[in-house]
Amino acid sequence: MLSEKELLKGCVKADRAAQKALYDRYCRKMMVLCQRYSRSSQEAEDSLQEGFIKVFSSIKSFREEAKLETWITRIMINTALNNQRQKLYLLPMVDVSEIELNQSEEISLAAFNLSELVAMIQSLPDGCRMVFNLFAVEGYSHKEIGELLGISEGTSKSQYSRAKSLLKVKLNLHDTVYGKYGEAKI
Amino acid sequence: MENMERQKFDDAWQNALSGAEQSPSENVWTAIDNKLTAAEGGTMKRRVIFYQRLAAASILFAVVLGSLTAYYINENSQSNNRLADGKLNHEQSENQFSENNSGNNPVVSNALTDNDQLADDRLANDKVVEKPLASNQLNEAPLVKDIKGVRNNSSRSNKQADVSTQEVTRPMNQMQPVLLADNKERASAETNVVSNKVRPRHQNFATLSIKDLPSPEANVSNNVKEVTIIRKLPAMPASMMADSRKDKVYNENFWASVGASTGNYSPQVTSTPSALTATPAFGNFLRSQSTANHANSKGTAYSVGLHVATRISDRWLLLGGVNYLNQTIGYTSNLASISANNTPSVYAADYANKQSNSNIALTSPYEINSVNELVSVPVQAGYLIINRKVGVQVNSGVATNFFLQNTLTDRSGQLSEYSEGAGDSSPYKGLNWSAIMGSEISYKIGDQYRISFVPGLRYPLSAELKSPSSSYSSIVWDVGFRFRYIFK
């Protein structure tokens, strides 16, 4: 198995074998990331393909200041956001009334498999989905999200609240069929 | 508040999704591979265009430079001829003029015969206009000043000659007493106004005696004419005068050089559309499946070689040598050859008609590196446009190419490499010909060396493949350097 440095060296030389090895190493993680930002698996694969082409074409600029995986993740997020940006432009995000969640409520998603969780996220409206992924999963602040998506911090917060409430509804719906948050999933 | 939210709801999602993996479909990598291949093709195409433009610009530069130089050399030789004719005419007219005026107007005669060699040459283009001068103007300086001005324009440096000039260019009314005073002691002796050492050929002036000089009263004669000389500058700058550079032409008769060149390589593929029922049907089918990519590909070429040249006339050269050529091209193939031991190896449509025990299979597209190696023996005629410290020559001729081998390599390394040499079973012809043309711009270093820049073009005269249904040949544009040793 090639080390990360060897992979990088090969990719810089545009060696196809090294590029394939790099792709094989990170494609599965990045596929999940792209799925979270997309409406469908087809859209996710398009983003994944575009993202890896960007990775290979700009790998010479990678300075090894960050981990390679972090750098690739950043490229994938930007690619996925760009692909969704047109939708966000057509349906601009607006403030929605904040729905207060019970802060003390503990949730567990352990009983859900990956495709179920991804399907829940994909079912969110475009704006909510972007903000939720950026805030809850990637760890961006609302201010950073506002700058990234060209919206206000307040809009980001309200979109996030809406995403949470919608997800809670989905989890509850699941709960009514399979038990509380899937814990008693049959 | 934000952190609180993260701790409760988001951590649950982060934990659930961290490290999650899901395999994308195989199509994703295929699409990435194809796009990367296309992008590399674009890069190569840009590189090829750069080489083409560089070679074309170099040739154009050499041709323009050569044409300009040939024009100046031609103009120079014509000008020299005119100068020589003019000089002869001038001498004839000068003698005639001197004879006509020696008795009556020595000033004019002296002025004309006082020019040195360069002034003589330049005067070939001068117009001499004679017109009668009024008697009251004869003793005035402008008449002589005009002539003096002509002399001062000459490049003569001989001080002795200058002194003579000053004497001769004095107005007659001042010169006469001086000459008379000088000859008080030598009244009967002949006085040379101008030293014979300076101007031995102007005998009519050198033998001028005091008694031949007219008296001041004689100057009043109406026969005296004013001479106006209108100078016409030569059309060519003095720096281009061939006379001053004749010693810089180099006589190099035989030399050998080593060189290397690199450039782009553009295969020209023309396939005859064939039905699947043609024989061998599968071969034609394979070719129809994959030669399109081949035809659109462009590659790089380099060559190294040893060259000799001999001069067969003042300007013409005969050149020969031997070169090793390496022509690399990348293209996409969708064919693979499966050998008897089930090992897949690279296969290209070029081999479609080849008799083989291998099974050929259509596969997903993969990138091939195809390298042709040849030995080329060129024979060229060259023409020396400039033969000085900087030399410019144009060469043109024919090269006989001996095919060595073609090597196909899968860039991804998944399929085995495949090589095919010349021979009866090879799809490549063992021998083919190319037209070669180019220019060579050289610079002389020391007595026996020259370094030269050589842009050129190699154009195929015959197909490289044996197949009658497809014609495969390659155009090579290249630029190179040569290091020349001149035998003495």
PDB file of N, CA, C and O in Angstrom, chain A residues 16-17 19-20 23 27-29 31-32 35-36 45 48-49 52-53 56 103-104 107 109 114 117 121 132 135-137 139-142 160 164 167, chain B residues 1-2 4-6 8-14 16-17 19-29 31-33 35-37 40 367 411-412:
ATOM      1  N   ARG A  16      -1.400   7.888 -13.455  1.00  0.00           N
ATOM      2  CA  ARG A  16      -2.788   7.446 -13.343  1.00  0.00           C
ATOM      3  C   ARG A  16      -2.962   6.397 -12.241  1.00  0.00           C
ATOM      4  O   ARG A  16      -4.000   6.344 -11.567  1.00  0.00           O
ATOM      5  N   ALA A  17      -1.961   5.560 -12.059  1.00  0.00           N
ATOM      6  CA  ALA A  17      -2.066   4.531 -11.020  1.00  0.00           C
ATOM      7  C   ALA A  17      -2.146   5.178  -9.631  1.00  0.00           C
ATOM      8  O   ALA A  17      -2.942   4.762  -8.779  1.00  0.00           O
ATOM      9  N   GLN A  19      -3.200   8.219  -9.023  1.00  0.00           N
ATOM     10  CA  GLN A  19      -4.491   8.916  -8.942  1.00  0.00           C
ATOM     11  C   GLN A  19      -5.608   7.936  -8.583  1.00  0.00           C
ATOM     12  O   GLN A  19      -6.475   8.235  -7.763  1.00  0.00           O
ATOM     13  N   LYS A  20      -5.517   6.764  -9.196  1.00  0.00           N
ATOM     14  CA  LYS A  20      -6.550   5.756  -8.900  1.00  0.00           C
ATOM     15  C   LYS A  20      -6.441   5.312  -7.432  1.00  0.00           C
ATOM     16  O   LYS A  20      -7.462   5.123  -6.749  1.00  0.00           O
ATOM     17  N   TYR A  23      -7.893   7.957  -5.248  1.00  0.00           N
ATOM     18  CA  TYR A  23      -9.362   7.920  -5.376  1.00  0.00           C
ATOM     19  C   TYR A  23      -9.927   6.763  -4.547  1.00  0.00           C
ATOM     20  O   TYR A  23     -10.887   6.940  -3.792  1.00  0.00           O
ATOM     21  N   CYS A  27     -12.575   7.820  -1.821  1.00  0.00           N
ATOM     22  CA  CYS A  27     -13.849   7.995  -2.525  1.00  0.00           C
ATOM     23  C   CYS A  27     -15.061   7.635  -1.666  1.00  0.00           C
ATOM     24  O   CYS A  27     -16.111   8.272  -1.760  1.00  0.00           O
ATOM     25  N   ARG A  28     -14.952   6.644  -0.791  1.00  0.00           N
ATOM     26  CA  ARG A  28     -16.119   6.205  -0.018  1.00  0.00           C
ATOM     27  C   ARG A  28     -16.524   7.260   1.018  1.00  0.00           C
ATOM     28  O   ARG A  28     -17.698   7.559   1.177  1.00  0.00           O
ATOM     29  N   LYS A  29     -15.537   7.819   1.701  1.00  0.00           N
ATOM     30  CA  LYS A  29     -15.857   8.881   2.678  1.00  0.00           C
ATOM     31  C   LYS A  29     -16.446  10.089   1.974  1.00  0.00           C
ATOM     32  O   LYS A  29     -17.403  10.712   2.444  1.00  0.00           O
ATOM     33  N   MET A  31     -17.947  10.144  -0.802  1.00  0.00           N
ATOM     34  CA  MET A  31     -19.259   9.846  -1.373  1.00  0.00           C
ATOM     35  C   MET A  31     -20.352  10.169  -0.353  1.00  0.00           C
ATOM     36  O   MET A  31     -21.371  10.775  -0.682  1.00  0.00           O
ATOM     37  N   VAL A  32     -20.115   9.805   0.898  1.00  0.00           N
ATOM     38  CA  VAL A  32     -21.093  10.098   1.954  1.00  0.00           C
ATOM     39  C   VAL A  32     -21.246  11.610   2.101  1.00  0.00           C
ATOM     40  O   VAL A  32     -22.361  12.138   2.230  1.00  0.00           O
ATOM     41  N   GLN A  35     -23.233  12.935  -0.693  1.00  0.00           N
ATOM     42  CA  GLN A  35     -24.637  12.534  -0.556  1.00  0.00           C
ATOM     43  C   GLN A  35     -25.375  13.450   0.417  1.00  0.00           C
ATOM     44  O   GLN A  35     -26.536  13.788   0.208  1.00  0.00           O
ATOM     45  N   ARG A  36     -24.699  13.835   1.483  1.00  0.00           N
ATOM     46  CA  ARG A  36     -25.337  14.706   2.486  1.00  0.00           C
ATOM     47  C   ARG A  36     -25.720  16.057   1.907  1.00  0.00           C
ATOM     48  O   ARG A  36     -26.697  16.667   2.336  1.00  0.00           O
ATOM     49  N   GLU A  45     -22.819  11.621  -6.970  1.00  0.00           N
ATOM     50  CA  GLU A  45     -21.733  11.069  -7.806  1.00  0.00           C
ATOM     51  C   GLU A  45     -21.182  12.138  -8.755  1.00  0.00           C
ATOM     52  O   GLU A  45     -19.976  12.167  -9.029  1.00  0.00           O
ATOM     53  N   LEU A  48     -18.961  14.195  -6.657  1.00  0.00           N
ATOM     54  CA  LEU A  48     -17.759  13.424  -6.323  1.00  0.00           C
ATOM     55  C   LEU A  48     -16.785  13.432  -7.512  1.00  0.00           C
ATOM     56  O   LEU A  48     -15.575  13.673  -7.343  1.00  0.00           O
ATOM     57  N   GLN A  49     -17.317  13.203  -8.685  1.00  0.00           N
ATOM     58  CA  GLN A  49     -16.481  13.182  -9.898  1.00  0.00           C
ATOM     59  C   GLN A  49     -15.822  14.540 -10.126  1.00  0.00           C
ATOM     60  O   GLN A  49     -14.605  14.635 -10.340  1.00  0.00           O
ATOM     61  N   PHE A  52     -13.107  15.241  -7.455  1.00  0.00           N
ATOM     62  CA  PHE A  52     -11.825  14.543  -7.634  1.00  0.00           C
ATOM     63  C   PHE A  52     -11.040  15.105  -8.815  1.00  0.00           C
ATOM     64  O   PHE A  52      -9.802  15.141  -8.774  1.00  0.00           O
ATOM     65  N   ILE A  53     -11.736  15.527  -9.842  1.00  0.00           N
ATOM     66  CA  ILE A  53     -11.007  16.145 -10.969  1.00  0.00           C
ATOM     67  C   ILE A  53     -10.318  17.424 -10.483  1.00  0.00           C
ATOM     68  O   ILE A  53      -9.166  17.694 -10.843  1.00  0.00           O
ATOM     69  N   PHE A  56      -7.233  16.407  -8.486  1.00  0.00           N
ATOM     70  CA  PHE A  56      -6.074  15.997  -9.313  1.00  0.00           C
ATOM     71  C   PHE A  56      -5.473  17.172 -10.087  1.00  0.00           C
ATOM     72  O   PHE A  56      -4.266  17.221 -10.296  1.00  0.00           O
ATOM     73  N   GLN A 103     -33.516  21.526  24.876  1.00  0.00           N
ATOM     74  CA  GLN A 103     -32.064  21.399  24.869  1.00  0.00           C
ATOM     75  C   GLN A 103     -31.588  20.192  25.661  1.00  0.00           C
ATOM     76  O   GLN A 103     -30.530  19.642  25.378  1.00  0.00           O
ATOM     77  N   SER A 104     -32.387  19.808  26.640  1.00  0.00           N
ATOM     78  CA  SER A 104     -31.918  18.715  27.487  1.00  0.00           C
ATOM     79  C   SER A 104     -32.223  17.337  26.889  1.00  0.00           C
ATOM     80  O   SER A 104     -31.758  16.333  27.387  1.00  0.00           O
ATOM     81  N   ILE A 107     -30.591  12.555  22.286  1.00  0.00           N
ATOM     82  CA  ILE A 107     -30.999  11.706  21.165  1.00  0.00           C
ATOM     83  C   ILE A 107     -29.892  10.719  20.859  1.00  0.00           C
ATOM     84  O   ILE A 107     -28.720  10.983  21.093  1.00  0.00           O
ATOM     85  N   LEU A 109     -28.697   8.176  17.605  1.00  0.00           N
ATOM     86  CA  LEU A 109     -28.967   7.767  16.229  1.00  0.00           C
ATOM     87  C   LEU A 109     -28.343   6.412  15.929  1.00  0.00           C
ATOM     88  O   LEU A 109     -28.270   5.991  14.784  1.00  0.00           O
ATOM     89  N   LEU A 114     -26.743   3.997   7.945  1.00  0.00           N
ATOM     90  CA  LEU A 114     -26.227   5.174   7.243  1.00  0.00           C
ATOM     91  C   LEU A 114     -27.187   5.674   6.165  1.00  0.00           C
ATOM     92  O   LEU A 114     -27.455   6.875   6.064  1.00  0.00           O
ATOM     93  N   LEU A 117     -30.027   7.666   7.628  1.00  0.00           N
ATOM     94  CA  LEU A 117     -29.630   9.012   8.064  1.00  0.00           C
ATOM     95  C   LEU A 117     -29.407   9.927   6.861  1.00  0.00           C
ATOM     96  O   LEU A 117     -29.845  11.080   6.850  1.00  0.00           O
ATOM     97  N   ILE A 121     -31.381  13.436   5.743  1.00  0.00           N
ATOM     98  CA  ILE A 121     -30.735  14.721   5.422  1.00  0.00           C
ATOM     99  C   ILE A 121     -31.098  15.154   4.004  1.00  0.00           C
ATOM    100  O   ILE A 121     -31.388  16.329   3.742  1.00  0.00           O
ATOM    101  N   PHE A 132     -27.458  22.834   7.793  1.00  0.00           N
ATOM    102  CA  PHE A 132     -27.348  21.750   8.774  1.00  0.00           C
ATOM    103  C   PHE A 132     -26.015  21.007   8.612  1.00  0.00           C
ATOM    104  O   PHE A 132     -25.309  20.750   9.590  1.00  0.00           O
ATOM    105  N   PHE A 135     -23.121  23.336   9.722  1.00  0.00           N
ATOM    106  CA  PHE A 135     -23.073  23.659  11.150  1.00  0.00           C
ATOM    107  C   PHE A 135     -22.927  22.403  12.014  1.00  0.00           C
ATOM    108  O   PHE A 135     -22.020  22.293  12.838  1.00  0.00           O
ATOM    109  N   ALA A 136     -23.827  21.455  11.777  1.00  0.00           N
ATOM    110  CA  ALA A 136     -23.880  20.307  12.679  1.00  0.00           C
ATOM    111  C   ALA A 136     -22.784  19.289  12.413  1.00  0.00           C
ATOM    112  O   ALA A 136     -22.208  18.720  13.346  1.00  0.00           O
ATOM    113  N   VAL A 137     -22.468  19.062  11.133  1.00  0.00           N
ATOM    114  CA  VAL A 137     -21.513  17.981  10.814  1.00  0.00           C
ATOM    115  C   VAL A 137     -20.098  18.513  10.603  1.00  0.00           C
ATOM    116  O   VAL A 137     -19.145  17.974  11.152  1.00  0.00           O
ATOM    117  N   GLY A 139     -18.964  21.588  11.409  1.00  0.00           N
ATOM    118  CA  GLY A 139     -18.517  22.391  12.532  1.00  0.00           C
ATOM    119  C   GLY A 139     -18.268  23.860  12.224  1.00  0.00           C
ATOM    120  O   GLY A 139     -17.570  24.545  12.971  1.00  0.00           O
ATOM    121  N   TYR A 140     -18.804  24.376  11.144  1.00  0.00           N
ATOM    122  CA  TYR A 140     -18.678  25.806  10.847  1.00  0.00           C
ATOM    123  C   TYR A 140     -19.573  26.604  11.794  1.00  0.00           C
ATOM    124  O   TYR A 140     -20.606  26.107  12.260  1.00  0.00           O
ATOM    125  N   SER A 141     -19.207  27.847  12.076  1.00  0.00           N
ATOM    126  CA  SER A 141     -20.074  28.718  12.876  1.00  0.00           C
ATOM    127  C   SER A 141     -21.115  29.352  11.954  1.00  0.00           C
ATOM    128  O   SER A 141     -20.950  29.350  10.716  1.00  0.00           O
ATOM    129  N   HIS A 142     -22.170  29.915  12.538  1.00  0.00           N
ATOM    130  CA  HIS A 142     -23.210  30.547  11.719  1.00  0.00           C
ATOM    131  C   HIS A 142     -22.646  31.731  10.944  1.00  0.00           C
ATOM    132  O   HIS A 142     -23.087  32.013   9.828  1.00  0.00           O
ATOM    133  N   TYR A 160     -31.027  26.528  10.315  1.00  0.00           N
ATOM    134  CA  TYR A 160     -30.561  25.395  11.115  1.00  0.00           C
ATOM    135  C   TYR A 160     -31.680  24.900  12.050  1.00  0.00           C
ATOM    136  O   TYR A 160     -31.914  23.697  12.174  1.00  0.00           O
ATOM    137  N   LYS A 164     -33.404  21.240  12.158  1.00  0.00           N
ATOM    138  CA  LYS A 164     -33.493  20.395  13.353  1.00  0.00           C
ATOM    139  C   LYS A 164     -34.927  19.934  13.601  1.00  0.00           C
ATOM    140  O   LYS A 164     -35.185  18.764  13.887  1.00  0.00           O
ATOM    141  N   LEU A 167     -35.911  17.384  11.087  1.00  0.00           N
ATOM    142  CA  LEU A 167     -35.283  16.098  11.366  1.00  0.00           C
ATOM    143  C   LEU A 167     -35.949  15.424  12.569  1.00  0.00           C
ATOM    144  O   LEU A 167     -36.127  14.202  12.595  1.00  0.00           O
TER     145      LEU A 167
ATOM    146  N   MET B   1     -24.654  29.281  23.717  1.00  0.00           N
ATOM    147  CA  MET B   1     -25.902  28.758  23.139  1.00  0.00           C
ATOM    148  C   MET B   1     -25.597  27.851  21.942  1.00  0.00           C
ATOM    149  O   MET B   1     -26.082  26.729  21.824  1.00  0.00           O
ATOM    150  N   GLU B   2     -24.725  28.371  21.078  1.00  0.00           N
ATOM    151  CA  GLU B   2     -24.372  27.606  19.887  1.00  0.00           C
ATOM    152  C   GLU B   2     -23.678  26.303  20.281  1.00  0.00           C
ATOM    153  O   GLU B   2     -23.936  25.256  19.720  1.00  0.00           O
ATOM    154  N   MET B   4     -23.953  24.787  23.106  1.00  0.00           N
ATOM    155  CA  MET B   4     -24.918  23.904  23.756  1.00  0.00           C
ATOM    156  C   MET B   4     -25.661  23.073  22.719  1.00  0.00           C
ATOM    157  O   MET B   4     -25.852  21.868  22.868  1.00  0.00           O
ATOM    158  N   GLU B   5     -26.048  23.795  21.622  1.00  0.00           N
ATOM    159  CA  GLU B   5     -26.778  23.100  20.570  1.00  0.00           C
ATOM    160  C   GLU B   5     -25.928  21.983  19.975  1.00  0.00           C
ATOM    161  O   GLU B   5     -26.403  20.891  19.724  1.00  0.00           O
ATOM    162  N   ARG B   6     -24.648  22.324  19.754  1.00  0.00           N
ATOM    163  CA  ARG B   6     -23.747  21.321  19.181  1.00  0.00           C
ATOM    164  C   ARG B   6     -23.668  20.089  20.087  1.00  0.00           C
ATOM    165  O   ARG B   6     -23.671  18.965  19.622  1.00  0.00           O
ATOM    166  N   LYS B   8     -25.650  18.722  22.082  1.00  0.00           N
ATOM    167  CA  LYS B   8     -26.795  17.811  22.203  1.00  0.00           C
ATOM    168  C   LYS B   8     -27.148  17.150  20.869  1.00  0.00           C
ATOM    169  O   LYS B   8     -27.007  15.954  20.692  1.00  0.00           O
ATOM    170  N   PHE B   9     -27.632  17.965  19.989  1.00  0.00           N
ATOM    171  CA  PHE B   9     -28.201  17.438  18.752  1.00  0.00           C
ATOM    172  C   PHE B   9     -27.124  17.081  17.727  1.00  0.00           C
ATOM    173  O   PHE B   9     -27.137  16.001  17.143  1.00  0.00           O
ATOM    174  N   ASP B  10     -26.191  18.011  17.578  1.00  0.00           N
ATOM    175  CA  ASP B  10     -25.236  17.858  16.471  1.00  0.00           C
ATOM    176  C   ASP B  10     -24.220  16.765  16.732  1.00  0.00           C
ATOM    177  O   ASP B  10     -23.792  16.081  15.803  1.00  0.00           O
ATOM    178  N   ASP B  11     -23.829  16.637  17.996  1.00  0.00           N
ATOM    179  CA  ASP B  11     -22.853  15.587  18.288  1.00  0.00           C
ATOM    180  C   ASP B  11     -23.397  14.213  17.899  1.00  0.00           C
ATOM    181  O   ASP B  11     -22.649  13.344  17.449  1.00  0.00           O
ATOM    182  N   ALA B  12     -24.687  14.071  18.115  1.00  0.00           N
ATOM    183  CA  ALA B  12     -25.295  12.788  17.751  1.00  0.00           C
ATOM    184  C   ALA B  12     -25.160  12.531  16.257  1.00  0.00           C
ATOM    185  O   ALA B  12     -24.777  11.427  15.823  1.00  0.00           O
ATOM    186  N   TRP B  13     -25.395  13.575  15.469  1.00  0.00           N
ATOM    187  CA  TRP B  13     -25.268  13.419  14.010  1.00  0.00           C
ATOM    188  C   TRP B  13     -23.805  13.268  13.599  1.00  0.00           C
ATOM    189  O   TRP B  13     -23.486  12.459  12.732  1.00  0.00           O
ATOM    190  N   GLN B  14     -22.957  14.048  14.241  1.00  0.00           N
ATOM    191  CA  GLN B  14     -21.537  13.964  13.899  1.00  0.00           C
ATOM    192  C   GLN B  14     -20.996  12.556  14.177  1.00  0.00           C
ATOM    193  O   GLN B  14     -20.288  11.983  13.351  1.00  0.00           O
ATOM    194  N   ALA B  16     -22.707   9.840  14.346  1.00  0.00           N
ATOM    195  CA  ALA B  16     -23.332   8.855  13.462  1.00  0.00           C
ATOM    196  C   ALA B  16     -22.704   8.868  12.066  1.00  0.00           C
ATOM    197  O   ALA B  16     -22.604   7.837  11.404  1.00  0.00           O
ATOM    198  N   LEU B  17     -22.274  10.073  11.643  1.00  0.00           N
ATOM    199  CA  LEU B  17     -21.780  10.188  10.268  1.00  0.00           C
ATOM    200  C   LEU B  17     -20.250  10.128  10.160  1.00  0.00           C
ATOM    201  O   LEU B  17     -19.721   9.958   9.055  1.00  0.00           O
ATOM    202  N   GLY B  19     -16.720   8.944   9.855  1.00  0.00           N
ATOM    203  CA  GLY B  19     -16.122   7.680   9.393  1.00  0.00           C
ATOM    204  C   GLY B  19     -17.046   6.850   8.527  1.00  0.00           C
ATOM    205  O   GLY B  19     -16.693   5.735   8.137  1.00  0.00           O
ATOM    206  N   ALA B  20     -18.218   7.417   8.233  1.00  0.00           N
ATOM    207  CA  ALA B  20     -19.155   6.649   7.399  1.00  0.00           C
ATOM    208  C   ALA B  20     -18.625   6.559   5.971  1.00  0.00           C
ATOM    209  O   ALA B  20     -18.048   7.511   5.450  1.00  0.00           O
ATOM    210  N   GLU B  21     -18.810   5.414   5.386  1.00  0.00           N
ATOM    211  CA  GLU B  21     -18.313   5.210   4.027  1.00  0.00           C
ATOM    212  C   GLU B  21     -19.363   4.532   3.167  1.00  0.00           C
ATOM    213  O   GLU B  21     -20.103   3.677   3.653  1.00  0.00           O
ATOM    214  N   GLN B  22     -19.370   4.921   1.916  1.00  0.00           N
ATOM    215  CA  GLN B  22     -20.250   4.245   0.967  1.00  0.00           C
ATOM    216  C   GLN B  22     -19.588   4.280  -0.406  1.00  0.00           C
ATOM    217  O   GLN B  22     -19.135   5.339  -0.846  1.00  0.00           O
ATOM    218  N   SER B  23     -19.539   3.134  -1.035  1.00  0.00           N
ATOM    219  CA  SER B  23     -18.841   3.064  -2.325  1.00  0.00           C
ATOM    220  C   SER B  23     -19.660   3.707  -3.435  1.00  0.00           C
ATOM    221  O   SER B  23     -20.851   3.423  -3.565  1.00  0.00           O
ATOM    222  N   PRO B  24     -19.025   4.561  -4.202  1.00  0.00           N
ATOM    223  CA  PRO B  24     -19.715   5.086  -5.378  1.00  0.00           C
ATOM    224  C   PRO B  24     -19.715   4.033  -6.488  1.00  0.00           C
ATOM    225  O   PRO B  24     -19.003   3.032  -6.395  1.00  0.00           O
ATOM    226  N   SER B  25     -20.478   4.275  -7.514  1.00  0.00           N
ATOM    227  CA  SER B  25     -20.501   3.310  -8.619  1.00  0.00           C
ATOM    228  C   SER B  25     -19.188   3.381  -9.410  1.00  0.00           C
ATOM    229  O   SER B  25     -18.464   4.374  -9.337  1.00  0.00           O
ATOM    230  N   GLU B  26     -18.920   2.338 -10.186  1.00  0.00           N
ATOM    231  CA  GLU B  26     -17.685   2.258 -10.981  1.00  0.00           C
ATOM    232  C   GLU B  26     -17.614   3.381 -12.032  1.00  0.00           C
ATOM    233  O   GLU B  26     -16.548   3.782 -12.463  1.00  0.00           O
ATOM    234  N   ASN B  27     -18.794   3.833 -12.430  1.00  0.00           N
ATOM    235  CA  ASN B  27     -18.837   4.855 -13.505  1.00  0.00           C
ATOM    236  C   ASN B  27     -18.113   6.136 -13.107  1.00  0.00           C
ATOM    237  O   ASN B  27     -17.649   6.873 -13.964  1.00  0.00           O
ATOM    238  N   VAL B  28     -18.067   6.381 -11.778  1.00  0.00           N
ATOM    239  CA  VAL B  28     -17.460   7.641 -11.338  1.00  0.00           C
ATOM    240  C   VAL B  28     -15.984   7.676 -11.732  1.00  0.00           C
ATOM    241  O   VAL B  28     -15.509   8.642 -12.332  1.00  0.00           O
ATOM    242  N   TRP B  29     -15.267   6.592 -11.409  1.00  0.00           N
ATOM    243  CA  TRP B  29     -13.835   6.582 -11.769  1.00  0.00           C
ATOM    244  C   TRP B  29     -13.634   6.603 -13.287  1.00  0.00           C
ATOM    245  O   TRP B  29     -12.755   7.292 -13.798  1.00  0.00           O
ATOM    246  N   ALA B  31     -15.494   7.980 -15.490  1.00  0.00           N
ATOM    247  CA  ALA B  31     -15.708   9.356 -15.970  1.00  0.00           C
ATOM    248  C   ALA B  31     -14.531  10.252 -15.600  1.00  0.00           C
ATOM    249  O   ALA B  31     -14.081  11.077 -16.412  1.00  0.00           O
ATOM    250  N   ILE B  32     -14.022  10.069 -14.368  1.00  0.00           N
ATOM    251  CA  ILE B  32     -12.849  10.873 -13.950  1.00  0.00           C
ATOM    252  C   ILE B  32     -11.661  10.571 -14.862  1.00  0.00           C
ATOM    253  O   ILE B  32     -10.976  11.474 -15.344  1.00  0.00           O
ATOM    254  N   ASP B  33     -11.448   9.296 -15.123  1.00  0.00           N
ATOM    255  CA  ASP B  33     -10.321   8.866 -15.970  1.00  0.00           C
ATOM    256  C   ASP B  33     -10.432   9.498 -17.363  1.00  0.00           C
ATOM    257  O   ASP B  33      -9.456  10.043 -17.896  1.00  0.00           O
ATOM    258  N   LYS B  35     -12.053  12.176 -18.238  1.00  0.00           N
ATOM    259  CA  LYS B  35     -11.868  13.635 -18.201  1.00  0.00           C
ATOM    260  C   LYS B  35     -10.401  13.999 -18.016  1.00  0.00           C
ATOM    261  O   LYS B  35      -9.913  14.958 -18.615  1.00  0.00           O
ATOM    262  N   LEU B  36      -9.713  13.230 -17.174  1.00  0.00           N
ATOM    263  CA  LEU B  36      -8.279  13.504 -16.986  1.00  0.00           C
ATOM    264  C   LEU B  36      -7.515  13.264 -18.292  1.00  0.00           C
ATOM    265  O   LEU B  36      -6.627  14.036 -18.654  1.00  0.00           O
ATOM    266  N   THR B  37      -7.891  12.200 -19.000  1.00  0.00           N
ATOM    267  CA  THR B  37      -7.235  11.894 -20.278  1.00  0.00           C
ATOM    268  C   THR B  37      -7.466  13.031 -21.274  1.00  0.00           C
ATOM    269  O   THR B  37      -6.544  13.470 -21.957  1.00  0.00           O
ATOM    270  N   GLU B  40      -5.357  15.964 -20.291  1.00  0.00           N
ATOM    271  CA  GLU B  40      -3.954  15.775 -20.665  1.00  0.00           C
ATOM    272  C   GLU B  40      -3.771  15.942 -22.162  1.00  0.00           C
ATOM    273  O   GLU B  40      -2.773  16.491 -22.617  1.00  0.00           O
ATOM    274  N   GLU B 367      -5.382   4.393 -21.661  1.00  0.00           N
ATOM    275  CA  GLU B 367      -4.434   5.264 -22.356  1.00  0.00           C
ATOM    276  C   GLU B 367      -3.161   4.529 -22.728  1.00  0.00           C
ATOM    277  O   GLU B 367      -2.566   3.830 -21.902  1.00  0.00           O
ATOM    278  N   ARG B 411      -0.443   3.246 -19.789  1.00  0.00           N
ATOM    279  CA  ARG B 411       0.024   4.231 -18.798  1.00  0.00           C
ATOM    280  C   ARG B 411      -0.393   3.862 -17.380  1.00  0.00           C
ATOM    281  O   ARG B 411       0.265   4.227 -16.426  1.00  0.00           O
ATOM    282  N   SER B 412      -1.523   3.184 -17.260  1.00  0.00           N
ATOM    283  CA  SER B 412      -1.960   2.830 -15.904  1.00  0.00           C
ATOM    284  C   SER B 412      -1.175   1.631 -15.374  1.00  0.00           C
ATOM    285  O   SER B 412      -1.239   1.309 -14.201  1.00  0.00           O
TER     286      SER B 412
END
